[in-house]
mmCIF file with all atom_site columns, C-alpha atoms in Angstrom:
data_model
loop_
_atom_site.group_PDB
_atom_site.id
_atom_site.type_symbol
_atom_site.label_atom_id
_atom_site.label_alt_id
_atom_site.label_comp_id
_atom_site.label_asym_id
_atom_site.label_entity_id
_atom_site.label_seq_id
_atom_site.pdbx_PDB_ins_code
_atom_site.Cartn_x
_atom_site.Cartn_y
_atom_site.Cartn_z
_atom_site.occupancy
_atom_site.B_iso_or_equiv
_atom_site.pdbx_formal_charge
_atom_site.auth_seq_id
_atom_site.auth_comp_id
_atom_site.auth_asym_id
_atom_site.auth_atom_id
_atom_site.pdbx_PDB_model_num
ATOM 1   C CA . UNK A 1 1   ? -0.126 -0.156 0.057   1.00 84.00 ? 761 UNK A CA 1
ATOM 2   C CA . UNK A 1 2   ? 3.115  2.546  0.681   1.00 88.00 ? 762 UNK A CA 1
ATOM 3   C CA . UNK A 1 3   ? 3.894  2.247  -3.391  1.00 90.00 ? 763 UNK A CA 1
ATOM 4   C CA . UNK A 1 4   ? 0.517  2.870  -4.279  1.00 92.00 ? 764 UNK A CA 1
ATOM 5   C CA . UNK A 1 5   ? 0.520  5.773  -2.026  1.00 92.00 ? 765 UNK A CA 1
ATOM 6   C CA . UNK A 1 6   ? 3.869  7.356  -2.909  1.00 93.00 ? 766 UNK A CA 1
ATOM 7   C CA . UNK A 1 7   ? 3.634  6.300  -6.704  1.00 92.00 ? 767 UNK A CA 1
ATOM 8   C CA . UNK A 1 8   ? 0.341  9.074  -6.725  1.00 92.00 ? 768 UNK A CA 1
ATOM 9   C CA . UNK A 1 9   ? 1.807  11.228 -4.428  1.00 94.00 ? 769 UNK A CA 1
ATOM 10  C CA . UNK A 1 10  ? 4.886  11.696 -6.797  1.00 94.00 ? 770 UNK A CA 1
ATOM 11  C CA . UNK A 1 11  ? 3.116  13.239 -9.179  1.00 93.00 ? 771 UNK A CA 1
ATOM 12  C CA . UNK A 1 12  ? 2.513  16.007 -6.904  1.00 96.00 ? 772 UNK A CA 1
ATOM 13  C CA . UNK A 1 13  ? 6.570  16.575 -7.013  1.00 95.00 ? 773 UNK A CA 1
ATOM 14  C CA . UNK A 1 14  ? 6.126  17.435 -10.500 1.00 91.00 ? 774 UNK A CA 1
ATOM 15  C CA . UNK A 1 15  ? 2.893  19.447 -10.588 1.00 94.00 ? 775 UNK A CA 1
ATOM 16  C CA . UNK A 1 16  ? 2.557  22.323 -13.009 1.00 94.00 ? 776 UNK A CA 1
ATOM 17  C CA . UNK A 1 17  ? 1.165  24.049 -10.640 1.00 97.00 ? 777 UNK A CA 1
ATOM 18  C CA . UNK A 1 18  ? 4.434  25.140 -8.383  1.00 96.00 ? 778 UNK A CA 1
ATOM 19  C CA . UNK A 1 19  ? 2.694  25.969 -5.336  1.00 97.00 ? 779 UNK A CA 1
ATOM 20  C CA . UNK A 1 20  ? 1.434  22.621 -5.511  1.00 97.00 ? 780 UNK A CA 1
ATOM 21  C CA . UNK A 1 21  ? 4.750  21.275 -5.998  1.00 97.00 ? 781 UNK A CA 1
ATOM 22  C CA . UNK A 1 22  ? 6.250  23.315 -2.866  1.00 97.00 ? 782 UNK A CA 1
ATOM 23  C CA . UNK A 1 23  ? 3.650  22.059 -0.383  1.00 97.00 ? 783 UNK A CA 1
ATOM 24  C CA . UNK A 1 24  ? 4.522  18.179 -1.984  1.00 97.00 ? 784 UNK A CA 1
ATOM 25  C CA . UNK A 1 25  ? 8.260  18.943 -0.957  1.00 98.00 ? 785 UNK A CA 1
ATOM 26  C CA . UNK A 1 26  ? 7.254  20.443 2.524   1.00 98.00 ? 786 UNK A CA 1
ATOM 27  C CA . UNK A 1 27  ? 4.893  17.270 3.205   1.00 97.00 ? 787 UNK A CA 1
ATOM 28  C CA . UNK A 1 28  ? 7.711  15.381 1.795   1.00 96.00 ? 788 UNK A CA 1
ATOM 29  C CA . UNK A 1 29  ? 9.690  16.866 4.226   1.00 97.00 ? 789 UNK A CA 1
ATOM 30  C CA . UNK A 1 30  ? 7.185  17.007 7.574   1.00 97.00 ? 790 UNK A CA 1
ATOM 31  C CA . UNK A 1 31  ? 6.965  12.696 6.305   1.00 96.00 ? 791 UNK A CA 1
ATOM 32  C CA . UNK A 1 32  ? 10.569 11.605 6.178   1.00 96.00 ? 792 UNK A CA 1
ATOM 33  C CA . UNK A 1 33  ? 11.157 11.792 9.866   1.00 97.00 ? 793 UNK A CA 1
ATOM 34  C CA . UNK A 1 34  ? 8.138  9.855  10.787  1.00 96.00 ? 794 UNK A CA 1
ATOM 35  C CA . UNK A 1 35  ? 8.448  6.954  8.035   1.00 95.00 ? 795 UNK A CA 1
ATOM 36  C CA . UNK A 1 36  ? 12.343 6.626  8.410   1.00 95.00 ? 796 UNK A CA 1
ATOM 37  C CA . UNK A 1 37  ? 14.082 3.796  6.840   1.00 92.00 ? 797 UNK A CA 1
ATOM 38  C CA . UNK A 1 38  ? 9.942  2.710  6.471   1.00 94.00 ? 798 UNK A CA 1
ATOM 39  C CA . UNK A 1 39  ? 10.614 4.370  2.860   1.00 94.00 ? 799 UNK A CA 1
ATOM 40  C CA . UNK A 1 40  ? 13.280 2.087  1.876   1.00 94.00 ? 800 UNK A CA 1
ATOM 41  C CA . UNK A 1 41  ? 10.630 0.161  -0.636  1.00 94.00 ? 801 UNK A CA 1
ATOM 42  C CA . UNK A 1 42  ? 10.022 3.606  -2.510  1.00 95.00 ? 802 UNK A CA 1
ATOM 43  C CA . UNK A 1 43  ? 13.355 5.451  -2.227  1.00 95.00 ? 803 UNK A CA 1
ATOM 44  C CA . UNK A 1 44  ? 13.989 4.956  -5.923  1.00 93.00 ? 804 UNK A CA 1
ATOM 45  C CA . UNK A 1 45  ? 11.128 6.040  -7.053  1.00 92.00 ? 805 UNK A CA 1
ATOM 46  C CA . UNK A 1 46  ? 10.877 8.987  -4.621  1.00 93.00 ? 806 UNK A CA 1
ATOM 47  C CA . UNK A 1 47  ? 14.436 10.429 -5.028  1.00 95.00 ? 807 UNK A CA 1
ATOM 48  C CA . UNK A 1 48  ? 14.140 11.561 -8.760  1.00 94.00 ? 808 UNK A CA 1
ATOM 49  C CA . UNK A 1 49  ? 10.428 12.569 -8.052  1.00 92.00 ? 809 UNK A CA 1
ATOM 50  C CA . UNK A 1 50  ? 12.313 15.197 -5.350  1.00 93.00 ? 810 UNK A CA 1
ATOM 51  C CA . UNK A 1 51  ? 15.402 16.023 -7.384  1.00 92.00 ? 811 UNK A CA 1
ATOM 52  C CA . UNK A 1 52  ? 14.821 16.359 -10.551 1.00 89.00 ? 812 UNK A CA 1
ATOM 53  C CA . UNK A 1 53  ? 13.674 20.132 -11.701 1.00 90.00 ? 813 UNK A CA 1
ATOM 54  C CA . UNK A 1 54  ? 13.002 20.732 -8.205  1.00 96.00 ? 814 UNK A CA 1
ATOM 55  C CA . UNK A 1 55  ? 16.929 21.005 -7.624  1.00 95.00 ? 815 UNK A CA 1
ATOM 56  C CA . UNK A 1 56  ? 17.686 23.303 -10.499 1.00 94.00 ? 816 UNK A CA 1
ATOM 57  C CA . UNK A 1 57  ? 14.021 25.062 -9.609  1.00 95.00 ? 817 UNK A CA 1
ATOM 58  C CA . UNK A 1 58  ? 14.347 28.957 -10.067 1.00 95.00 ? 818 UNK A CA 1
ATOM 59  C CA . UNK A 1 59  ? 11.516 29.465 -7.689  1.00 97.00 ? 819 UNK A CA 1
ATOM 60  C CA . UNK A 1 60  ? 13.581 30.033 -4.355  1.00 97.00 ? 820 UNK A CA 1
ATOM 61  C CA . UNK A 1 61  ? 10.654 28.124 -2.220  1.00 98.00 ? 821 UNK A CA 1
ATOM 62  C CA . UNK A 1 62  ? 10.554 25.218 -4.504  1.00 97.00 ? 822 UNK A CA 1
ATOM 63  C CA . UNK A 1 63  ? 14.374 24.748 -4.579  1.00 97.00 ? 823 UNK A CA 1
ATOM 64  C CA . UNK A 1 64  ? 14.238 25.244 -0.243  1.00 98.00 ? 824 UNK A CA 1
ATOM 65  C CA . UNK A 1 65  ? 11.859 22.563 -0.014  1.00 98.00 ? 825 UNK A CA 1
ATOM 66  C CA . UNK A 1 66  ? 13.349 20.445 -2.118  1.00 97.00 ? 826 UNK A CA 1
ATOM 67  C CA . UNK A 1 67  ? 16.988 21.025 -0.392  1.00 97.00 ? 827 UNK A CA 1
ATOM 68  C CA . UNK A 1 68  ? 15.440 20.863 2.637   1.00 97.00 ? 828 UNK A CA 1
ATOM 69  C CA . UNK A 1 69  ? 13.346 17.085 1.581   1.00 97.00 ? 829 UNK A CA 1
ATOM 70  C CA . UNK A 1 70  ? 17.146 15.761 0.677   1.00 96.00 ? 830 UNK A CA 1
ATOM 71  C CA . UNK A 1 71  ? 18.701 17.033 4.017   1.00 96.00 ? 831 UNK A CA 1
ATOM 72  C CA . UNK A 1 72  ? 16.060 15.519 5.958   1.00 97.00 ? 832 UNK A CA 1
ATOM 73  C CA . UNK A 1 73  ? 16.735 11.965 4.070   1.00 96.00 ? 833 UNK A CA 1
ATOM 74  C CA . UNK A 1 74  ? 20.635 12.028 4.968   1.00 96.00 ? 834 UNK A CA 1
ATOM 75  C CA . UNK A 1 75  ? 19.465 12.759 8.374   1.00 97.00 ? 835 UNK A CA 1
ATOM 76  C CA . UNK A 1 76  ? 16.709 10.215 9.094   1.00 97.00 ? 836 UNK A CA 1
ATOM 77  C CA . UNK A 1 77  ? 17.338 7.684  6.613   1.00 96.00 ? 837 UNK A CA 1
ATOM 78  C CA . UNK A 1 78  ? 20.127 4.789  6.444   1.00 94.00 ? 838 UNK A CA 1
ATOM 79  C CA . UNK A 1 79  ? 22.891 6.220  3.825   1.00 93.00 ? 839 UNK A CA 1
ATOM 80  C CA . UNK A 1 80  ? 23.126 2.731  2.423   1.00 93.00 ? 840 UNK A CA 1
ATOM 81  C CA . UNK A 1 81  ? 19.484 3.368  0.746   1.00 94.00 ? 841 UNK A CA 1
ATOM 82  C CA . UNK A 1 82  ? 20.517 6.526  -0.248  1.00 95.00 ? 842 UNK A CA 1
ATOM 83  C CA . UNK A 1 83  ? 24.133 5.576  -1.630  1.00 95.00 ? 843 UNK A CA 1
ATOM 84  C CA . UNK A 1 84  ? 22.853 3.995  -5.060  1.00 94.00 ? 844 UNK A CA 1
ATOM 85  C CA . UNK A 1 85  ? 19.697 6.894  -6.350  1.00 94.00 ? 845 UNK A CA 1
ATOM 86  C CA . UNK A 1 86  ? 22.444 9.596  -5.319  1.00 95.00 ? 846 UNK A CA 1
ATOM 87  C CA . UNK A 1 87  ? 25.120 8.327  -7.176  1.00 94.00 ? 847 UNK A CA 1
ATOM 88  C CA . UNK A 1 88  ? 22.866 7.831  -10.315 1.00 93.00 ? 848 UNK A CA 1
ATOM 89  C CA . UNK A 1 89  ? 21.189 11.443 -9.463  1.00 92.00 ? 849 UNK A CA 1
ATOM 90  C CA . UNK A 1 90  ? 24.863 13.076 -9.181  1.00 92.00 ? 850 UNK A CA 1
ATOM 91  C CA . UNK A 1 91  ? 25.942 11.684 -12.968 1.00 93.00 ? 851 UNK A CA 1
ATOM 92  C CA . UNK A 1 92  ? 23.351 12.838 -14.342 1.00 92.00 ? 852 UNK A CA 1
ATOM 93  C CA . UNK A 1 93  ? 21.856 16.067 -13.467 1.00 93.00 ? 853 UNK A CA 1
ATOM 94  C CA . UNK A 1 94  ? 23.395 19.447 -14.380 1.00 93.00 ? 854 UNK A CA 1
ATOM 95  C CA . UNK A 1 95  ? 24.076 22.988 -12.760 1.00 92.00 ? 855 UNK A CA 1
ATOM 96  C CA . UNK A 1 96  ? 23.366 23.479 -9.289  1.00 93.00 ? 856 UNK A CA 1
ATOM 97  C CA . UNK A 1 97  ? 21.117 19.795 -9.174  1.00 94.00 ? 857 UNK A CA 1
ATOM 98  C CA . UNK A 1 98  ? 24.557 18.047 -9.607  1.00 94.00 ? 858 UNK A CA 1
ATOM 99  C CA . UNK A 1 99  ? 26.327 20.427 -7.609  1.00 94.00 ? 859 UNK A CA 1
ATOM 100 C CA . UNK A 1 100 ? 24.425 19.830 -4.569  1.00 94.00 ? 860 UNK A CA 1
ATOM 101 C CA . UNK A 1 101 ? 23.790 16.189 -5.168  1.00 95.00 ? 861 UNK A CA 1
ATOM 102 C CA . UNK A 1 102 ? 27.457 15.532 -5.108  1.00 93.00 ? 862 UNK A CA 1
ATOM 103 C CA . UNK A 1 103 ? 27.887 17.457 -1.751  1.00 93.00 ? 863 UNK A CA 1
ATOM 104 C CA . UNK A 1 104 ? 25.742 15.316 -0.052  1.00 91.00 ? 864 UNK A CA 1
ATOM 105 C CA . UNK A 1 105 ? 27.447 12.144 -1.417  1.00 90.00 ? 865 UNK A CA 1
ATOM 106 C CA . UNK A 1 106 ? 30.605 13.652 -0.506  1.00 86.00 ? 866 UNK A CA 1
#
């Protein structure tokens, strides 16, 4: 059921309405400490949804919310769960997002 919930939630992280995207990221930031490693089944789906476009957003609210989500992931999830998806994103992103992901990996 977790997969079904986050599969539906994932599309809000890419919504064409920037306010919806920002609220979705802020909501994700609040959920991470509650769910912690229970997110492991959906982490490979969520990280690209949270990072793609949002870390390169020119909207300061979306960028800040995406940065907060990445920080919360690093604080509350086992680093082993984050290594592969972060490496993949750092490899294929560009601009500020690539720099942010590379710093998190380091």
